Coordinates of C-alpha atoms in Angstrom, one line a residue:
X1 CA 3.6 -15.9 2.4
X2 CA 6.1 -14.4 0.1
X3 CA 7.0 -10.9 0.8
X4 CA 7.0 -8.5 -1.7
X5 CA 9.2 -5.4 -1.3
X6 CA 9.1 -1.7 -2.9
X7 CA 12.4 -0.2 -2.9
X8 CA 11.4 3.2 -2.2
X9 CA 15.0 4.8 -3.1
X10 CA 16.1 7.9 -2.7
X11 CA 15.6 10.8 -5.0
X12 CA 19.4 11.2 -5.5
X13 CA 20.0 7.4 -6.5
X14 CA 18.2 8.3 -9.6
X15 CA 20.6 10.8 -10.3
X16 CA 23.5 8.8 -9.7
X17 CA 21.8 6.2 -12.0
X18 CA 21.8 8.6 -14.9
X19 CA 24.7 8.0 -17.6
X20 CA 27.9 10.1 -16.9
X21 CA 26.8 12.3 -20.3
X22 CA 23.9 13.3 -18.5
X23 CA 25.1 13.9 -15.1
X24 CA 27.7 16.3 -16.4
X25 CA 24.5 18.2 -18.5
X26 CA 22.7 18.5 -14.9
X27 CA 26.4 19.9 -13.4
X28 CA 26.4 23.0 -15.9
X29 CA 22.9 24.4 -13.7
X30 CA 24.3 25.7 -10.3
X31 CA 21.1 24.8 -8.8
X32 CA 21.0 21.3 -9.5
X33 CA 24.2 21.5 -8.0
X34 CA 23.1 23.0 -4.8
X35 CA 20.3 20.1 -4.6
X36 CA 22.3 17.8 -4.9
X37 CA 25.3 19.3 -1.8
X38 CA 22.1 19.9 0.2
X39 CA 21.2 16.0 -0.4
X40 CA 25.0 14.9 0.6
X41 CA 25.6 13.2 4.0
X42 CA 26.8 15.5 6.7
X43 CA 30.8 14.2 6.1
X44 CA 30.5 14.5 2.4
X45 CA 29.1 18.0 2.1
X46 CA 32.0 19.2 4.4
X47 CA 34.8 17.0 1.9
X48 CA 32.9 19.2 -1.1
X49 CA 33.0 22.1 0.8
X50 CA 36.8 22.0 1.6
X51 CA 38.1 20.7 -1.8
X52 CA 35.8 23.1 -4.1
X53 CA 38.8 25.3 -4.6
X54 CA 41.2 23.0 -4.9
X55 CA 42.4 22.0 -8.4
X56 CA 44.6 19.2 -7.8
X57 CA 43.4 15.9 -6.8
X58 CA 44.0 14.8 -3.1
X59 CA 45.6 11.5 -2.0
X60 CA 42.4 9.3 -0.4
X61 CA 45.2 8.5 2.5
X62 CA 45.2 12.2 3.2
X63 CA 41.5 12.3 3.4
X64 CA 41.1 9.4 5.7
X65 CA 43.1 11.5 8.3
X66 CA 40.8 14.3 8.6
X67 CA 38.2 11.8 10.7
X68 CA 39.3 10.5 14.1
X69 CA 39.2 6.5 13.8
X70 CA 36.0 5.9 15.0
X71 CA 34.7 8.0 12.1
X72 CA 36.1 5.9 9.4
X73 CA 32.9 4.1 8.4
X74 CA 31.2 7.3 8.2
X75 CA 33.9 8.3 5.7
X76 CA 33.7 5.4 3.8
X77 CA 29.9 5.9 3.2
X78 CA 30.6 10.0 2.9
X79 CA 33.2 8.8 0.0
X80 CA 31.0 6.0 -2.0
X81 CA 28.3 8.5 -2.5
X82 CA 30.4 10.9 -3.7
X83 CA 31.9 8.8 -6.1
X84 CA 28.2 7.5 -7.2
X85 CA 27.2 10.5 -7.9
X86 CA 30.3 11.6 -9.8
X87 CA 30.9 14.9 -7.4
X88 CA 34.4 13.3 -6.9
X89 CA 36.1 12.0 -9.6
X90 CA 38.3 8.7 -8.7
X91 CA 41.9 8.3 -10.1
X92 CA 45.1 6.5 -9.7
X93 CA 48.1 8.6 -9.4
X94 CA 52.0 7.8 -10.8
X95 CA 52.6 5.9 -7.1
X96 CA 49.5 3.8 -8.2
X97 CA 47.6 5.3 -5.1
X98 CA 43.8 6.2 -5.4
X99 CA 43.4 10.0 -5.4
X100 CA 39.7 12.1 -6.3
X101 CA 38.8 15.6 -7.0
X102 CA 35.8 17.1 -7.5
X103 CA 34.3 17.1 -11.1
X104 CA 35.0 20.3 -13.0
X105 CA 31.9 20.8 -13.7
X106 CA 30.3 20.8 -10.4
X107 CA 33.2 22.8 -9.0
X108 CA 32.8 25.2 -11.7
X109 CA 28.9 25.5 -11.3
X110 CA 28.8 25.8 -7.5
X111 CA 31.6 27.8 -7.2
X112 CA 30.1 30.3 -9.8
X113 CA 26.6 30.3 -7.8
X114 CA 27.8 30.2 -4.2
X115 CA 29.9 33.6 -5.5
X116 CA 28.4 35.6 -7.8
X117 CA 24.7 34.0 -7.2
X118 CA 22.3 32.8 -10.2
X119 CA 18.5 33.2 -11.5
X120 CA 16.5 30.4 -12.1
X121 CA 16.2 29.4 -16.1
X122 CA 12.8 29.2 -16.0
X123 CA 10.7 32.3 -16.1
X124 CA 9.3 33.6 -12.4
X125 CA 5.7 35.4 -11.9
X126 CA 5.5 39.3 -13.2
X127 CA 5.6 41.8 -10.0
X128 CA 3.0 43.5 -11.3
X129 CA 0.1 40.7 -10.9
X130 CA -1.9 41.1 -8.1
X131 CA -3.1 37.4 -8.2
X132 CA -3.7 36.6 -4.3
X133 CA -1.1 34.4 -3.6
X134 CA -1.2 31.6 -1.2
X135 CA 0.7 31.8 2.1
X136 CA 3.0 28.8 4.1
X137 CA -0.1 27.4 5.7
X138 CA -2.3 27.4 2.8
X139 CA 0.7 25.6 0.8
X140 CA 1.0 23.1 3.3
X141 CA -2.7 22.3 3.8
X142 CA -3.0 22.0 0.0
X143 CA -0.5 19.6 -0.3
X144 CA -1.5 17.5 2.6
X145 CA -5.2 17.3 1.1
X146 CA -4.2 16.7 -2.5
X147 CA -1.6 13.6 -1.3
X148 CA -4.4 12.3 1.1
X149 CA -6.6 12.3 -1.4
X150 CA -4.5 10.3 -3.9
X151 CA -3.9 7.6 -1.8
X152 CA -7.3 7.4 -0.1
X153 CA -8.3 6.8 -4.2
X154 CA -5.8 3.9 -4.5
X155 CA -7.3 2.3 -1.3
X156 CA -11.2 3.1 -3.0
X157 CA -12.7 5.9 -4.7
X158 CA -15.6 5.4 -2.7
X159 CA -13.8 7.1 0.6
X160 CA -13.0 10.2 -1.6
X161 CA -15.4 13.2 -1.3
X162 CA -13.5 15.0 -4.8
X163 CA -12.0 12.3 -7.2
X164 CA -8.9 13.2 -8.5
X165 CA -8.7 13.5 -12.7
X166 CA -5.4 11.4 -12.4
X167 CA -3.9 11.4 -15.6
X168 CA -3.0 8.2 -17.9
X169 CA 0.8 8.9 -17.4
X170 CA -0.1 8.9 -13.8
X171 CA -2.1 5.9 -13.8
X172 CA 0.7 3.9 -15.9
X173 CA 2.8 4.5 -13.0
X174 CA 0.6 3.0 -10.4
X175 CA -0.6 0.2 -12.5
X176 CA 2.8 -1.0 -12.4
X177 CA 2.9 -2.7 -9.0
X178 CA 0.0 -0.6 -7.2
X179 CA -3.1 -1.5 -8.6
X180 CA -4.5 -4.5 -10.6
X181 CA -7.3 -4.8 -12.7
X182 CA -9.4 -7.3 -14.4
X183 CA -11.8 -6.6 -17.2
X184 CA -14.4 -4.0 -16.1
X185 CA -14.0 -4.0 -11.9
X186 CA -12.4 -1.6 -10.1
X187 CA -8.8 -1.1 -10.2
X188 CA -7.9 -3.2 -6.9
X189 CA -5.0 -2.7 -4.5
X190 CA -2.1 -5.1 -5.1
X191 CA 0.1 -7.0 -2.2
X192 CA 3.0 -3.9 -3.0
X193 CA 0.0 -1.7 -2.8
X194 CA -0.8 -2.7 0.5
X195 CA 3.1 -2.4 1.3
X196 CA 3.0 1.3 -0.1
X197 CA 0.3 2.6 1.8
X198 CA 2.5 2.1 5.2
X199 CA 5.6 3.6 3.5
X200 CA 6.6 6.3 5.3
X201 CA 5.4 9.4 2.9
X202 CA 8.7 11.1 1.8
X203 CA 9.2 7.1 0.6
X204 CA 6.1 6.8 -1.0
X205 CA 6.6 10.0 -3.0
X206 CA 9.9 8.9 -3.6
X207 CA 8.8 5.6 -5.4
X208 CA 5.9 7.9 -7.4
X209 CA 8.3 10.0 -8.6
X210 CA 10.9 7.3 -9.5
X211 CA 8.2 5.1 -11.5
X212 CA 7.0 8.8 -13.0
X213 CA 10.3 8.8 -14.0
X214 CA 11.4 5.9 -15.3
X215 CA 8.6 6.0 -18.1
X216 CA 9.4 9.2 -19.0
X217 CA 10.7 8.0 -22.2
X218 CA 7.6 6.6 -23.4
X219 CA 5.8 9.8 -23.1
X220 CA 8.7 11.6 -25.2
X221 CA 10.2 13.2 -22.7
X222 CA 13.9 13.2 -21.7
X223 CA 14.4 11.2 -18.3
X224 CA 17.8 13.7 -17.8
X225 CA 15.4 17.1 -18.5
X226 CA 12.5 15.8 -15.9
X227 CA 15.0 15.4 -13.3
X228 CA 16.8 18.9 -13.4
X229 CA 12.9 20.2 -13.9
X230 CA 12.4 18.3 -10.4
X231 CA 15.6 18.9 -8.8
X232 CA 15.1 23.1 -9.6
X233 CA 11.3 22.7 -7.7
X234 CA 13.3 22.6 -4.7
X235 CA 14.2 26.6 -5.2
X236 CA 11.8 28.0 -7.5
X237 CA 9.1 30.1 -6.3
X238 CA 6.5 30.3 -9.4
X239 CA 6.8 29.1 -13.3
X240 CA 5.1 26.8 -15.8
X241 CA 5.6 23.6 -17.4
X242 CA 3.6 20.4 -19.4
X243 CA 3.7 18.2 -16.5
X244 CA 2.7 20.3 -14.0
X245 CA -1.1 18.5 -13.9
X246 CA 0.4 15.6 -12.7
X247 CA 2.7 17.0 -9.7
X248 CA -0.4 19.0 -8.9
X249 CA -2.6 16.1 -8.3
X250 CA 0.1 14.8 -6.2
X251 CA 0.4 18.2 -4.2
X252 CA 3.7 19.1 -4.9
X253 CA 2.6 22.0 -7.2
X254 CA -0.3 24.4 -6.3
X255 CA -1.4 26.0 -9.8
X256 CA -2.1 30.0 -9.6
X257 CA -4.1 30.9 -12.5
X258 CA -4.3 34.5 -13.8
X259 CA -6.3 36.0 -16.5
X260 CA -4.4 35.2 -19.1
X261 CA -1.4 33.2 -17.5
X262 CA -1.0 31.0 -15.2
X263 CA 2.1 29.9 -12.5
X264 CA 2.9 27.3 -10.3
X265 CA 4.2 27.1 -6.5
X266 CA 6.1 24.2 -5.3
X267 CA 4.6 22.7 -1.5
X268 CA 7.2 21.8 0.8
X269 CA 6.7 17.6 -1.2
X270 CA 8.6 19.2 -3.5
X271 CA 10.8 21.1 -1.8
X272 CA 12.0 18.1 0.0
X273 CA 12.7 15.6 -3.0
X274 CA 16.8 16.9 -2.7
X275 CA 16.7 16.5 1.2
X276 CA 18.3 13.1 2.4
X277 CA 15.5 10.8 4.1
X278 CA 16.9 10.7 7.4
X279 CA 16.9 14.9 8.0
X280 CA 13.0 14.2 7.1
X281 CA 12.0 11.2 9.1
X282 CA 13.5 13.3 12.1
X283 CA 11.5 16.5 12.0
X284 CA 8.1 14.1 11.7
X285 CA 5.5 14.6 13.9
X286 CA 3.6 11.3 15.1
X287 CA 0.2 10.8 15.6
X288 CA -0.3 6.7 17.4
X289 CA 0.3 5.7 20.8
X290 CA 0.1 1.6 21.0
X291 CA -0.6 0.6 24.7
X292 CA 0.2 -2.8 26.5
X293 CA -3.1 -3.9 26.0
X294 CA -3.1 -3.7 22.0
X295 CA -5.1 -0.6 21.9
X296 CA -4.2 1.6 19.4
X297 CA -4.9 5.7 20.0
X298 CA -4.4 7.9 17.0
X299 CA -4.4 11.7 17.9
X300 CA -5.5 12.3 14.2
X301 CA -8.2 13.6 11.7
X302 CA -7.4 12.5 8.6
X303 CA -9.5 10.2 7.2
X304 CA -6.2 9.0 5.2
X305 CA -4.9 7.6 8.9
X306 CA -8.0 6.1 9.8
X307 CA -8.1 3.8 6.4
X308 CA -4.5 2.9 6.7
X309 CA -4.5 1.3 10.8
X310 CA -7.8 -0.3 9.6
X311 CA -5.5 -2.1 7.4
X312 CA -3.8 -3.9 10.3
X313 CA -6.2 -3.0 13.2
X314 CA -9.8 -2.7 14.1
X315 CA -11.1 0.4 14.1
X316 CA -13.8 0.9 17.3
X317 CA -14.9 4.3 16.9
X318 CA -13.6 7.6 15.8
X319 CA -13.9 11.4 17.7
X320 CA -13.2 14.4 15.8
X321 CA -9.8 14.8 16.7
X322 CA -8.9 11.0 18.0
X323 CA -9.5 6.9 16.1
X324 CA -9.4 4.2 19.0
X325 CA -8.7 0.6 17.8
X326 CA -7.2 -2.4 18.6
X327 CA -4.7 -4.2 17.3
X328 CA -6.4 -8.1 17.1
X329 CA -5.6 -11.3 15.8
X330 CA -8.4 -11.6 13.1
X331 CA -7.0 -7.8 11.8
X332 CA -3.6 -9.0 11.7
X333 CA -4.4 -12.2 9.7
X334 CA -6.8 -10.2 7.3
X335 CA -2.9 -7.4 6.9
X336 CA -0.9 -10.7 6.5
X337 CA -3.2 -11.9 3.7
X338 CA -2.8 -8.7 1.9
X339 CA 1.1 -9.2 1.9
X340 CA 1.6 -7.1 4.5
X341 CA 4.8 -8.2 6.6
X342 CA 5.1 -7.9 10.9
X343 CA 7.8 -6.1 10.1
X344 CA 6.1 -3.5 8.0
X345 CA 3.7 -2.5 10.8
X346 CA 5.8 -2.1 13.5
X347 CA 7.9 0.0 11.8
X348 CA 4.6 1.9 10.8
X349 CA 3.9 2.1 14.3
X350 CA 7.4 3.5 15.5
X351 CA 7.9 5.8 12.7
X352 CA 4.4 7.3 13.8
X353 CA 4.6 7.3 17.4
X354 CA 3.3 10.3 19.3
X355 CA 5.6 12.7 20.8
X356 CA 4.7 11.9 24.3
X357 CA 5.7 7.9 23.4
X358 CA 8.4 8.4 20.7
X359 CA 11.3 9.4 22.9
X360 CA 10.6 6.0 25.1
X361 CA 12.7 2.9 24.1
X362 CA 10.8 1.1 22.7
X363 CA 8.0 3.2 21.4
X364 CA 6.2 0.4 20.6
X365 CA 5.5 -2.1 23.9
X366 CA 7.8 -5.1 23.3
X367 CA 4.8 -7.4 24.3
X368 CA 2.8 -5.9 21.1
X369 CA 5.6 -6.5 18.7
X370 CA 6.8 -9.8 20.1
X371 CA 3.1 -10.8 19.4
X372 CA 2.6 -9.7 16.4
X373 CA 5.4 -11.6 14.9
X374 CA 4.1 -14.3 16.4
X375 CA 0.9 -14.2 15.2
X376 CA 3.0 -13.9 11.7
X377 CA 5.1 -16.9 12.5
X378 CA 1.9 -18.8 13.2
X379 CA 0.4 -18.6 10.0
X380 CA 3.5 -19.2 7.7
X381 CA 4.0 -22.6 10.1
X382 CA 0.4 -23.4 8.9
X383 CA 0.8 -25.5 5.7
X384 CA -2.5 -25.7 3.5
X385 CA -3.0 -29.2 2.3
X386 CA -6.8 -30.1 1.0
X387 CA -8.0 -33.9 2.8
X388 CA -11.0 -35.5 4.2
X389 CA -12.4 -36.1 7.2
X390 CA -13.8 -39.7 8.4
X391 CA -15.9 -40.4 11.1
X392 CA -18.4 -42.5 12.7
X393 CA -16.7 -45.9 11.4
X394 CA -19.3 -49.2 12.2
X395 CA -16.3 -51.1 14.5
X396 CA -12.7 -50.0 15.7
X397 CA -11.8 -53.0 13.5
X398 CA -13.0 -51.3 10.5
X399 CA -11.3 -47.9 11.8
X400 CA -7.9 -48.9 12.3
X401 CA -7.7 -51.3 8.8
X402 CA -9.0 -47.7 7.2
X403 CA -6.0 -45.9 9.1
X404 CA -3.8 -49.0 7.9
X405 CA -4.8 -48.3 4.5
X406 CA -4.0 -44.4 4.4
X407 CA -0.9 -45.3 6.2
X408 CA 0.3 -48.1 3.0
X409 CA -0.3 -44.8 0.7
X410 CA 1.3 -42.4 3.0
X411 CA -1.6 -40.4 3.0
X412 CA -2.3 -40.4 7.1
X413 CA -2.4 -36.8 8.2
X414 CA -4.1 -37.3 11.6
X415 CA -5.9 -40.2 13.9
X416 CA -8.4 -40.1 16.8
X417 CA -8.0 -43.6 17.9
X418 CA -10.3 -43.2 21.0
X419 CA -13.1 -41.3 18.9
X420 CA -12.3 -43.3 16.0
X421 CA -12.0 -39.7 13.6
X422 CA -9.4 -39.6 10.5
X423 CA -8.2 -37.4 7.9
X424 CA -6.4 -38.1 4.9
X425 CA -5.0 -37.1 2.2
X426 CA -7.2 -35.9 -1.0
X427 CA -4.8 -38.4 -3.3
X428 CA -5.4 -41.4 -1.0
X429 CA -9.1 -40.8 -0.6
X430 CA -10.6 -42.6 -3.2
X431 CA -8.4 -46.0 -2.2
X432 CA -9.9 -45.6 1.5
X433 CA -13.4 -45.1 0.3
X434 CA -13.4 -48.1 -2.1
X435 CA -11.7 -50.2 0.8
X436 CA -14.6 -48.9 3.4
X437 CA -17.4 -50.2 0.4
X438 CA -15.9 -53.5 0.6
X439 CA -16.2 -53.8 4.0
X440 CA -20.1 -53.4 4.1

């Protein structure tokens, strides 16, 4: 079973994607500067930090001596991204030794914000509207109900209580590699769908956002002006823009509508787009605990979590606050089918684990993981080939001259000489049938 991967990339590797034109446009907003520091590895936002007010550009043998050795790889990743996303500029001095600095631009832009401070270009909520504005907790819980419900809808609209009016820009996007359909039925999951429903979420929105962007262009908008737009949700408080119906039905914007205007607050989705995937992935809170014995206990009530472990599980019976199932065979082979990988849920599985399990090593019982790769292994051993059965043959004479006959066209695939049972190939059976009517 070929396995189909989403590359769920980071928000940031779409900036450093963008022409060097481009990248220099986003450097002139201070804030898109700041998004992109706060997105830096820990060793490369210290580098930026320590060279911002330095004009010259510094030897890279110099720079390799402010880590101890053990530190060097981390440098050398610290470095590349820099260099990817043009912060530092690379160059060869008169000694023909590399040297960087950090792009005038940037160094201008962030120098100018971190001192004299900025305003957001885009125009923020009158003071004197006495809208009732949503607080932290009603942010959150909006967010986490509009993103369940947009992927509950990819997995069926049936399990969705308040469809989502998903846009044709929005559907476009999912169409992609998501979601197939064929003449009038149903939009159905595809084998990357499946994959995409165990991403971890930050990924998944990640990958949205990414495809959203990429056909930007086709919708006339600039690719370069929907990325700063994204990159400045990560500070603004309230504003107003065209594609704001679309992040809302993803949940990273909540709209606030007055009586004659109406603003937008960014959740904390969009608040994280500029924050790296690992500072994410470890402040999640995980909901399964997978015992010895292949049950599965998720400390959840979403329905969202209950649809996605009946993709790899059987789900036995839910309580209002708890899903038991069991991780079996039969569900694994219906996952696999799907073009869902071993690997896939495991990881699913660990990334999810429940505080009380997730600090053990391994999270995940070693039996349940050894066993579902070899329930995985299993079926890719199994080769499909159609053939025929033969049985109940008048003499063994007759049976063996039959087997003797498959054999001469290589078309044998098993023998049950003390039952006298065959099975051949589908090519070879009509030679063994026609020698069998000759022998009556």
């Amino acid at each position: 079973m070929p396995e189909v991967r989403i590359i769920a990339k980071n928000f940031m590797d779409m900036v450093a994607s963008m022409p060097a034109m481009k990248l220099d446009k986003l450097f002139e907003n201070g804030f898109i500067c700041e998004a992109i520091l706060r997105s830096l590895p820990p060793l490369a936002k210290k580098y930026v930090l320590q060279l911002l007010h330095i004009d010259v550009p510094v030897a890279a043998k110099l720079l390799e001596e402010w880590v101890l050795p053990d530190g060097i790889s981390k440098h050398r990743v610290a470095i590349d991204r820099l260099v990817q996303l043009r912060v530092f500029v690379e160059a060869v001095d008169r000694k023909n030794e590399k040297t960087y600095k950090v792009n005038p631009t940037f160094q201008r832009s962030l120098q100018k914000l971190l001192v004299h401070g900025g305003t957001l270009p885009r125009e923020s909520m009158p003071s004197n509207i006495t809208v009732r504005l949503p607080n932290l907790e009603d942010l959150e819980a909006y967010a986490l109900e509009q993103w369940e419900c947009f992927l509950l809808q990819l997995i069926s609209s049936s399990h969705v209580e308040k469809p989502l009016n998903i846009s044709s820009s929005l559907m476009k996007v999912f169409q992609r590699r998501l979601l197939s359909q064929r003449d009038k039925e149903a939009p159905k999951l595809t084998e990357s769908g499946f994959q995409f429903l165990l991403m971890d979420t930050n990924a998944q929105l990640w990958y949205i956002i990414r495809e959203y962007i990429s056909n930007s262009e086709e919708r006339g908008v600039d690719a370069a002006d929907l990325i700063s737009f994204m990159l400045e949700l990560s500070f603004h408080v309230i504003g107003e823009r065209n594609i704001i119906k679309d992040l809302a039905d993803l949940g990273l914007v909540k709209l606030q509508q007055g009586r004659k205007e109406s603003w937008f607050i960014p959740t904390k989705l969009a608040t994280n787009l500029s924050v790296s995937l690992s500072d994410l992935s470890s402040r999640k809170q995980g909901f399964v605990v997978v015992e010895t014995n292949f049950r599965v206990y998720a400390y959840s009530s979403s329905k969202l979590h209950c649809e996605i472990l009946r993709l790899f599980s059987r789900i036995e019976y839910t309580l209002p606050n708890l899903i038991v199932g069991a991780i079996t065979k039969e569900s694994l082979y219906n996952a696999f089918e799907n073009g869902i990988t071993a690997d896939q849920i495991i990881s699913f599985l660990q990334q999810n684990a429940h505080a009380r399990v997730a600090e053990r090593i391994p999270s995940v019982p070693e039996n349940v993981t050894d066993q579902i790769r070899l329930w995985e292994s299993d079926l890719n051993r199994v080769e499909m080939t159609e053939a025929y059965y033969y049985d109940e043959f008048p003499s063994r004479e007759v049976f063996e001259a039959a087997c003797d006959c498959a054999r001469e066209w290589n078309g044998l695939l098993w023998e049950d000489s003390k039952k006298m049972h065959m099975v051949v190939k589908t090519e070879v059976h009509t030679y063994v049938r026609d020698y069998l009517r000759r022998q009556k």
